[in-house]
Amino acid sequence: MTEPRVLVVGAGLAGVLLARRLQDAGAEAVLIGAGCRGAPVGPADATAASGGLVRAFEPEPAARALATASLTELLSDPALAASAGWHRTGSLYVLAAGPGGGLEIGGADVLTGPELRRRFGFDGPASAVGIWEPRAGYISPDLLRLAVLRGLARTEAAPMARLDDGAVVLRDGRRLTGDRVVVAAGAWTPALLRAAGFATDLRTKHIQYAYHAVTRDDLPSMVDETSGLYGRPAGPGRMLLGLPSGRWDPDPAAPEADAALAERVATVATLRLPGLDPRPIGPPVSAADCYSEPAGLALRAVAGSVHTFTGGSGGAAKTALAASRLAASTLLDRPAPRRPTGSRAPDVPTTP
């Protein structure tokens, strides 16, 4: 049986990982996008802007399974972790109430409100519950993208002019055909689909964070559902901090910064972490990404041979490894391979 030829449009982390998974499985994968040149694509690109939080816990069970599998793969392969710029910081995920449906995450502790205050100085609702994962941390999605990109056999950096069912036309006039076409272009995905006449519920959403000077160096990577605050250490005396943006449909090429949102970040951080004194360092980082409902990086059928692989809304780094493996197996119509914990599979994308 001949393996299918898959055209992957978009050279962000999602597209690069998917193309590599397909290639390692024996399929002919062609990655199309400006990022194939291996040069920086600018801060508006969600991969370049991502804070890279990696943890096993997610409130939704399906996303939790993908996040757990991704973290396990990352930690079981030192070469992969090194190429991704892995930093272990621990991860604290604060919920308004305890997680339902049982919690099975190796090495994770469930902390009560008083324990959160005692261990991390977190000042939230008395009913808050924290999921503490000592083995979690963050990566550089951009470094991982570049490392995986170097192992791809077929890439096309020429801009795309038109998307068709089973084909992509480049601006230089060439027409590439494939058995499957996957649009993994992040915030550009909805516009590309609509321009080609495909209906889609995908939308773009604004993402913003800033670096802050902090007086504490004991804080881990964190997400606080009770306020929306998220952050991670960014070097001595520095913390990346952000809040969800309510701005929809920004221009993917030039998303405008939200000054009011930047001010709220410092206010909320001071309330939740007394004594933090978060002073901004430079302007906020503003980007855009694709949002789906339900949210999360996943393969979705559009029509005919066309699919999308996006929807992480800036938070796909924690599930990208497992989600790309699952997407590749779906496109090739075969079961997803299972990796034994602690062993290295031959198809893990690492630096050559």
PDB file of N, CA and C in Angstrom, residues 74-85 144 147 344 348-351:
ATOM      1  N   LEU A  74       8.802  14.266  26.361  1.00  0.00           N
ATOM      2  CA  LEU A  74       9.862  15.258  26.490  1.00  0.00           C
ATOM      3  C   LEU A  74      10.884  14.842  27.538  1.00  0.00           C
ATOM      4  N   LEU A  75      10.415  14.409  28.701  1.00  0.00           N
ATOM      5  CA  LEU A  75      11.326  14.085  29.795  1.00  0.00           C
ATOM      6  C   LEU A  75      12.051  12.771  29.589  1.00  0.00           C
ATOM      7  N   SER A  76      11.510  11.881  28.748  1.00  0.00           N
ATOM      8  CA  SER A  76      12.165  10.589  28.522  1.00  0.00           C
ATOM      9  C   SER A  76      13.224  10.654  27.431  1.00  0.00           C
ATOM     10  N   ASP A  77      13.354  11.797  26.770  1.00  0.00           N
ATOM     11  CA  ASP A  77      14.334  11.945  25.692  1.00  0.00           C
ATOM     12  C   ASP A  77      15.194  13.192  25.951  1.00  0.00           C
ATOM     13  N   PRO A  78      16.370  13.024  26.565  1.00  0.00           N
ATOM     14  CA  PRO A  78      17.209  14.188  26.887  1.00  0.00           C
ATOM     15  C   PRO A  78      17.581  15.026  25.666  1.00  0.00           C
ATOM     16  N   ALA A  79      17.793  14.379  24.499  1.00  0.00           N
ATOM     17  CA  ALA A  79      18.149  15.136  23.299  1.00  0.00           C
ATOM     18  C   ALA A  79      16.992  16.024  22.855  1.00  0.00           C
ATOM     19  N   LEU A  80      15.794  15.486  22.917  1.00  0.00           N
ATOM     20  CA  LEU A  80      14.620  16.266  22.565  1.00  0.00           C
ATOM     21  C   LEU A  80      14.445  17.431  23.529  1.00  0.00           C
ATOM     22  N   ALA A  81      14.593  17.178  24.825  1.00  0.00           N
ATOM     23  CA  ALA A  81      14.446  18.234  25.823  1.00  0.00           C
ATOM     24  C   ALA A  81      15.478  19.336  25.625  1.00  0.00           C
ATOM     25  N   ALA A  82      16.713  18.945  25.332  1.00  0.00           N
ATOM     26  CA  ALA A  82      17.771  19.935  25.123  1.00  0.00           C
ATOM     27  C   ALA A  82      17.494  20.787  23.891  1.00  0.00           C
ATOM     28  N   SER A  83      17.043  20.142  22.808  1.00  0.00           N
ATOM     29  CA  SER A  83      16.766  20.888  21.583  1.00  0.00           C
ATOM     30  C   SER A  83      15.604  21.848  21.760  1.00  0.00           C
ATOM     31  N   ALA A  84      14.713  21.564  22.709  1.00  0.00           N
ATOM     32  CA  ALA A  84      13.558  22.417  22.972  1.00  0.00           C
ATOM     33  C   ALA A  84      13.850  23.494  24.011  1.00  0.00           C
ATOM     34  N   GLY A  85      15.060  23.542  24.538  1.00  0.00           N
ATOM     35  CA  GLY A  85      15.393  24.546  25.554  1.00  0.00           C
ATOM     36  C   GLY A  85      14.648  24.328  26.849  1.00  0.00           C
ATOM     37  N   LEU A 144      12.334  24.357  19.469  1.00  0.00           N
ATOM     38  CA  LEU A 144      11.877  23.027  19.080  1.00  0.00           C
ATOM     39  C   LEU A 144      11.490  23.010  17.606  1.00  0.00           C
ATOM     40  N   ALA A 147      14.670  22.862  15.501  1.00  0.00           N
ATOM     41  CA  ALA A 147      15.338  21.573  15.598  1.00  0.00           C
ATOM     42  C   ALA A 147      14.640  20.521  14.748  1.00  0.00           C
ATOM     43  N   ARG A 344      13.147   5.537  24.053  1.00  0.00           N
ATOM     44  CA  ARG A 344      13.145   6.488  22.959  1.00  0.00           C
ATOM     45  C   ARG A 344      12.642   5.814  21.690  1.00  0.00           C
ATOM     46  N   VAL A 348      10.915   9.945  17.208  1.00  0.00           N
ATOM     47  CA  VAL A 348      10.906  11.176  17.989  1.00  0.00           C
ATOM     48  C   VAL A 348      11.745  12.228  17.286  1.00  0.00           C
ATOM     49  N   PRO A 349      11.189  13.427  17.004  1.00  0.00           N
ATOM     50  CA  PRO A 349      11.946  14.455  16.307  1.00  0.00           C
ATOM     51  C   PRO A 349      13.002  15.063  17.225  1.00  0.00           C
ATOM     52  N   THR A 350      14.240  14.915  16.856  1.00  0.00           N
ATOM     53  CA  THR A 350      15.332  15.500  17.631  1.00  0.00           C
ATOM     54  C   THR A 350      16.314  16.164  16.691  1.00  0.00           C
ATOM     55  N   THR A 351      17.243  16.909  17.254  1.00  0.00           N
ATOM     56  CA  THR A 351      18.260  17.549  16.441  1.00  0.00           C
ATOM     57  C   THR A 351      19.131  16.482  15.781  1.00  0.00           C
TER      58      THR A 351
END
